[in-house]
Coordinates of C-alpha atoms and ligand atoms in Angstrom, one line a residue:
M1 CA -2.8 -9.6 26.5
S2 CA -0.8 -8.1 23.4
T3 CA 0.1 -4.7 23.1
K4 CA 0.9 -4.8 19.3
K5 CA -0.4 -1.8 17.4
L6 CA -2.5 -3.6 14.6
T7 CA -4.2 -6.2 17.5
G8 CA -7.3 -7.6 16.1
K9 CA -7.2 -6.1 12.1
V10 CA -7.1 -7.5 8.5
A11 CA -4.9 -6.6 5.6
L12 CA -4.5 -7.3 2.1
V13 CA -1.4 -6.5 0.3
T14 CA -1.9 -7.4 -3.0
G15 CA 2.3 -8.4 -4.7
G16 CA 3.0 -9.5 -2.0
S17 CA 5.4 -12.1 -3.2
R18 CA 8.4 -10.7 -3.2
G19 CA 9.7 -6.9 -2.8
L20 CA 8.0 -4.2 -1.3
G21 CA 4.7 -6.6 -0.6
A22 CA 6.4 -8.9 0.8
A23 CA 8.2 -6.6 3.7
I24 CA 5.1 -4.8 3.8
A25 CA 2.8 -7.7 4.5
K26 CA 5.8 -9.5 6.6
R27 CA 5.9 -6.0 8.1
L28 CA 1.7 -5.9 9.0
A29 CA 1.8 -8.8 10.7
Q30 CA 5.1 -8.4 13.5
D31 CA 2.3 -5.8 14.1
G32 CA 0.0 -7.6 15.3
A33 CA -2.8 -7.9 11.6
A34 CA -3.9 -11.5 10.0
V35 CA -3.2 -10.8 6.4
A36 CA -3.5 -12.4 3.2
L37 CA -2.2 -10.8 0.5
T38 CA -2.3 -12.1 -3.7
Y39 CA 0.6 -13.1 -6.2
T40 CA 0.4 -13.8 -9.8
S41 CA 3.8 -15.7 -12.0
S42 CA 5.6 -17.0 -8.3
P43 CA 3.4 -19.7 -6.0
Q44 CA 6.8 -21.0 -4.4
K45 CA 7.4 -16.9 -3.1
A46 CA 3.6 -16.5 -1.7
D47 CA 4.5 -19.4 0.5
E48 CA 7.9 -18.7 1.7
V49 CA 5.5 -15.6 3.4
V50 CA 3.1 -17.1 4.8
L51 CA 5.3 -19.3 6.4
A52 CA 7.2 -17.2 7.5
I53 CA 5.0 -14.4 8.2
E54 CA 3.5 -18.1 10.9
A55 CA 6.4 -18.5 11.9
A56 CA 6.6 -15.8 13.6
G57 CA 3.1 -16.4 14.9
G58 CA 1.3 -14.4 12.9
R59 CA -1.9 -15.3 10.6
A60 CA -1.4 -14.9 6.2
L61 CA -3.2 -16.4 3.3
A62 CA -1.8 -16.0 0.0
I63 CA -4.4 -15.9 -3.1
R64 CA -3.3 -16.3 -6.5
A65 CA -4.8 -13.2 -8.1
D66 CA -3.6 -11.4 -10.9
S67 CA -4.6 -7.5 -10.4
A68 CA -5.7 -7.1 -13.6
N69 CA -8.6 -10.3 -13.8
V70 CA -11.6 -8.3 -12.2
E71 CA -13.0 -10.8 -11.0
A72 CA -9.6 -12.5 -8.9
V73 CA -9.2 -9.4 -7.6
K74 CA -12.8 -9.3 -6.1
N75 CA -11.9 -13.3 -5.2
A76 CA -9.2 -11.7 -3.2
I77 CA -11.2 -9.7 -0.2
A78 CA -14.2 -11.8 -0.1
E79 CA -11.8 -14.7 0.5
T80 CA -10.0 -12.4 3.0
V81 CA -12.8 -11.5 5.2
K82 CA -13.5 -15.2 4.7
T83 CA -10.8 -16.3 6.2
F84 CA -10.1 -13.5 8.5
G85 CA -13.5 -12.2 9.5
R86 CA -13.2 -8.5 8.4
L87 CA -11.3 -5.6 6.5
D88 CA -9.6 -3.6 7.8
I89 CA -6.3 -2.3 5.9
L90 CA -6.2 -2.1 1.7
V91 CA -2.6 -2.4 -0.1
N92 CA -2.1 -1.9 -3.2
N93 CA 0.9 -2.1 -4.0
A94 CA 1.1 -4.7 -7.1
G95 CA 2.4 -2.2 -10.4
V96 CA 4.4 -3.6 -13.1
G97 CA 6.6 -1.7 -14.9
A98 CA 7.7 -1.0 -19.1
F99 CA 10.2 1.8 -20.1
T100 CA 10.3 2.0 -23.8
A101 CA 10.7 5.0 -25.2
I102 CA 6.7 6.3 -26.8
D103 CA 6.5 6.0 -30.4
Q104 CA 8.0 2.2 -29.4
I105 CA 5.5 1.7 -26.2
S106 CA 3.0 -1.3 -28.3
L107 CA -0.7 -0.7 -27.0
D108 CA -1.0 -3.8 -25.3
D109 CA 2.0 -2.7 -22.9
F110 CA -0.2 0.7 -22.4
D111 CA -3.4 -1.8 -21.4
R112 CA -1.8 -4.3 -18.9
L113 CA 0.3 -1.1 -17.4
V114 CA -3.4 0.5 -17.2
A115 CA -4.8 -2.5 -16.3
V116 CA -3.0 -3.6 -13.6
N117 CA -1.9 -0.2 -11.8
V118 CA -4.7 1.8 -12.2
K119 CA -7.9 -0.7 -13.1
G120 CA -6.8 -3.4 -10.0
V121 CA -6.2 -0.3 -7.6
F122 CA -9.9 1.2 -8.4
V123 CA -11.5 -2.0 -8.9
A124 CA -9.9 -4.0 -5.2
T125 CA -10.3 -0.4 -3.9
Q126 CA -14.1 -0.6 -4.2
E127 CA -14.5 -3.9 -3.4
A128 CA -11.9 -2.9 0.0
V129 CA -14.5 -0.4 1.1
R130 CA -17.6 -2.5 1.0
H131 CA -16.1 -4.1 4.5
M132 CA -14.3 -1.2 5.9
G133 CA -15.7 0.5 8.9
E134 CA -14.2 3.5 11.6
G135 CA -10.0 3.4 11.4
G136 CA -9.9 2.1 7.6
R137 CA -7.2 2.3 6.4
I138 CA -5.9 2.3 1.9
I139 CA -2.4 2.7 1.4
M140 CA -1.5 2.8 -2.5
I141 CA 2.4 2.5 -3.5
G142 CA 3.0 4.9 -5.6
S143 CA 6.1 6.9 -7.4
V144 CA 8.3 9.8 -7.7
N145 CA 7.0 9.8 -11.1
S146 CA 4.0 11.1 -10.9
D147 CA 6.2 13.6 -10.5
L148 CA 9.4 13.4 -11.1
M149 CA 10.5 11.5 -14.3
P150 CA 15.0 12.0 -14.8
F151 CA 14.5 10.1 -17.7
A152 CA 13.6 8.7 -21.6
G153 CA 10.7 6.2 -21.3
G154 CA 8.7 6.1 -18.2
S155 CA 5.8 8.1 -20.0
V156 CA 3.2 5.7 -18.8
Y157 CA 4.1 4.4 -16.6
A158 CA 4.5 8.1 -14.8
L159 CA 1.1 8.3 -16.1
T160 CA -0.1 5.1 -14.0
K161 CA 1.7 6.4 -10.9
G162 CA -0.5 9.6 -11.2
A163 CA -3.3 8.6 -11.3
I164 CA -3.0 7.0 -7.7
A165 CA -1.9 10.2 -6.7
S166 CA -4.7 11.7 -8.2
F167 CA -7.8 8.7 -7.5
T168 CA -5.7 8.9 -3.5
R169 CA -7.0 12.7 -3.3
G170 CA -10.4 12.6 -4.8
L171 CA -10.9 8.6 -2.4
A172 CA -10.7 10.6 0.4
R173 CA -13.1 13.2 0.6
D174 CA -14.9 9.9 -0.5
L175 CA -14.0 8.3 2.4
G176 CA -13.7 10.7 4.9
P177 CA -16.7 11.0 6.6
R178 CA -16.8 6.8 7.5
G179 CA -13.6 7.9 9.1
I180 CA -11.7 5.8 6.3
T181 CA -8.6 7.2 5.5
V182 CA -6.5 7.4 2.2
N183 CA -3.1 7.1 1.6
N184 CA -0.7 7.8 -1.3
I185 CA 3.6 6.6 -0.4
Q186 CA 6.3 7.7 -3.5
P187 CA 8.8 5.4 -3.0
G188 CA 12.1 6.4 -5.2
P189 CA 14.0 3.5 -6.0
V190 CA 14.3 1.1 -3.8
D191 CA 16.7 -2.6 -4.5
T192 CA 13.7 -4.8 -5.3
D193 CA 13.6 -7.5 -8.9
M194 CA 11.3 -4.3 -11.1
N195 CA 13.9 -2.1 -10.3
P196 CA 17.9 -4.0 -8.6
A197 CA 20.2 -1.9 -6.6
E198 CA 23.2 -3.1 -8.6
G199 CA 21.2 -3.1 -11.9
P200 CA 21.7 -0.9 -15.7
F201 CA 20.5 2.4 -14.0
A202 CA 21.6 2.1 -11.1
E203 CA 25.3 4.0 -10.9
R204 CA 23.0 7.2 -12.5
M205 CA 20.4 6.4 -10.0
K206 CA 22.5 6.7 -7.2
S207 CA 23.7 9.9 -8.1
M208 CA 20.4 11.2 -8.2
I209 CA 20.1 10.4 -5.0
A210 CA 21.0 13.0 -1.9
L211 CA 21.8 10.2 0.9
Q212 CA 23.5 7.7 -2.4
R213 CA 21.4 4.8 -1.9
Y214 CA 18.8 2.6 -2.7
G215 CA 16.2 2.2 -0.2
Q216 CA 15.3 -1.1 1.3
S217 CA 12.1 -2.2 1.2
E218 CA 11.4 -2.3 5.0
E219 CA 12.0 0.9 5.3
V220 CA 9.0 0.9 2.4
A221 CA 7.0 -1.4 5.5
G222 CA 7.6 1.0 8.5
M223 CA 5.7 3.9 6.5
V224 CA 2.6 1.6 5.5
S225 CA 3.3 0.6 9.0
Y226 CA 2.9 4.2 10.4
L227 CA -0.1 5.3 8.2
A228 CA -1.8 1.8 8.7
S229 CA -2.7 2.5 12.8
A230 CA -4.6 5.1 14.8
E231 CA -1.4 7.2 15.6
A232 CA -2.3 9.0 11.1
A233 CA -6.0 8.7 11.4
F234 CA -5.6 12.1 10.9
I235 CA -3.9 11.9 7.6
T236 CA -5.1 11.5 4.7
G237 CA -5.5 12.1 1.4
A238 CA -1.4 12.5 1.1
N239 CA 1.1 12.3 -1.0
L240 CA 4.7 11.4 0.9
K241 CA 7.2 10.7 -0.7
I242 CA 9.9 8.5 0.6
D243 CA 13.4 8.7 -1.8
G244 CA 16.4 9.7 -0.5
G245 CA 16.1 12.8 -1.4
F246 CA 15.8 11.6 -4.6
T247 CA 13.0 14.7 -5.5
A248 CA 14.4 17.4 -3.1
Ligands
LIG1 P1 8.3 -6.5 -8.0 O1 8.1 -6.6 -10.1 O2 10.0 -6.3 -7.3 O3 8.0 -7.5 -7.4 C1 5.9 -7.1 -7.5 C2 4.3 -7.9 -7.0 O4 3.5 -8.0 -7.6 C3 5.2 -9.2 -6.7 O5 4.6 -9.9 -5.2 C4 4.7 -9.9 -7.6 O6 3.6 -11.1 -8.2 C5 3.1 -9.1 -8.3 N1 2.4 -8.8 -9.5 C6 3.0 -7.8 -10.4 N2 1.9 -8.1 -11.0 C7 0.5 -8.6 -10.4 C8 -0.4 -8.5 -10.9 N3 -1.3 -8.5 -12.3 N4 -1.3 -8.9 -10.2 C9 -0.3 -9.6 -9.2 N5 0.5 -9.3 -8.2 C10 1.2 -8.7 -9.3 O7 8.3 -4.4 -7.6 P2 8.9 -3.8 -6.3 O8 8.4 -4.9 -4.6 O9 9.5 -3.5 -6.9 O10 7.4 -3.1 -6.9 C11 5.9 -3.3 -5.7 C12 5.7 -1.2 -6.1 O11 6.5 -0.2 -6.0 C13 4.4 -1.2 -7.8 O12 3.9 -0.7 -7.5 C14 6.1 -0.8 -8.1 O13 5.3 0.4 -9.7 C15 5.9 -0.2 -7.0 N6 7.1 1.2 -6.8 C16 8.5 0.3 -7.3 C17 10.1 1.3 -6.6 C18 10.6 0.4 -6.9 O14 12.3 1.3 -6.7 N7 11.5 -1.3 -6.3 C19 9.3 2.4 -6.5 C20 8.2 3.3 -6.7 C21 7.1 2.5 -7.2 P3 4.7 -12.4 -8.5 O15 5.8 -13.0 -7.9 O16 3.7 -13.2 -8.8 O17 4.5 -11.8 -10.1

């Protein structure tokens, strides 16, 4: 009999084709969960994640679903439940950034950021909790930028991540009586396509991080794994930083 901590659980990770989401999907599968992951523009990358999980003996499913498209998000949840029979863990990871000064950012950019980073999270969460029972887990990937924005141009991104921090607190109250926990992981700089450790901002960023380096996606995935587990049953409504001391 398997002793993996998430055996029998089913997880959906939004934006699981690359970066943090890919590492989270792989980690939850390694812990024994069957994992569905969404993507928008990288079918090949999404398939690679599925193949890696299957090669390690796990079960996975890639679903094309733009988080800004309400019907696509609803369908992704329905397909996950149809394929794996239930839904226990939702990781709201899909997100986009736009770093443009307030007098330059367009209304279209604003709408896109809010649609993916906020409305998509709302729709996925509302739909997912219809299928979740006692022990359910909602895990947001927010950002330290909801509390600290140390450079210009990130106001709208910070706005969206601040919304997620507040949404987490409210949801914890709604879902606590059902035994479902809701937590927001707030990473500092993590080396991904969105924020490469060798990118134009990297040296400035590293100088502000106590540990003087970027985080790795697998480090954030470890925190997701813990929050998804039974051991974390008394943690809810929490905004938890993993930032190498960026905000210390
Ligand atoms: P990446 O840009 O490296 O990867 C983004 C992932 O999300 C991809 O799998 C992408 O899919 C998917 N995605 C993007 N837009 C959509 C959409 N509209 N619908 C569905 N999926 C989508 O980003 P990161 O891994 O760096 O970021 C993941 C999350 O972590 C985001 O919410 C981000 O804000 C947050 N974060 C990141 C930090 C960092 O330093 N990297 C720090 C703090 C928070 P596809 O491949 O199909 O495009």
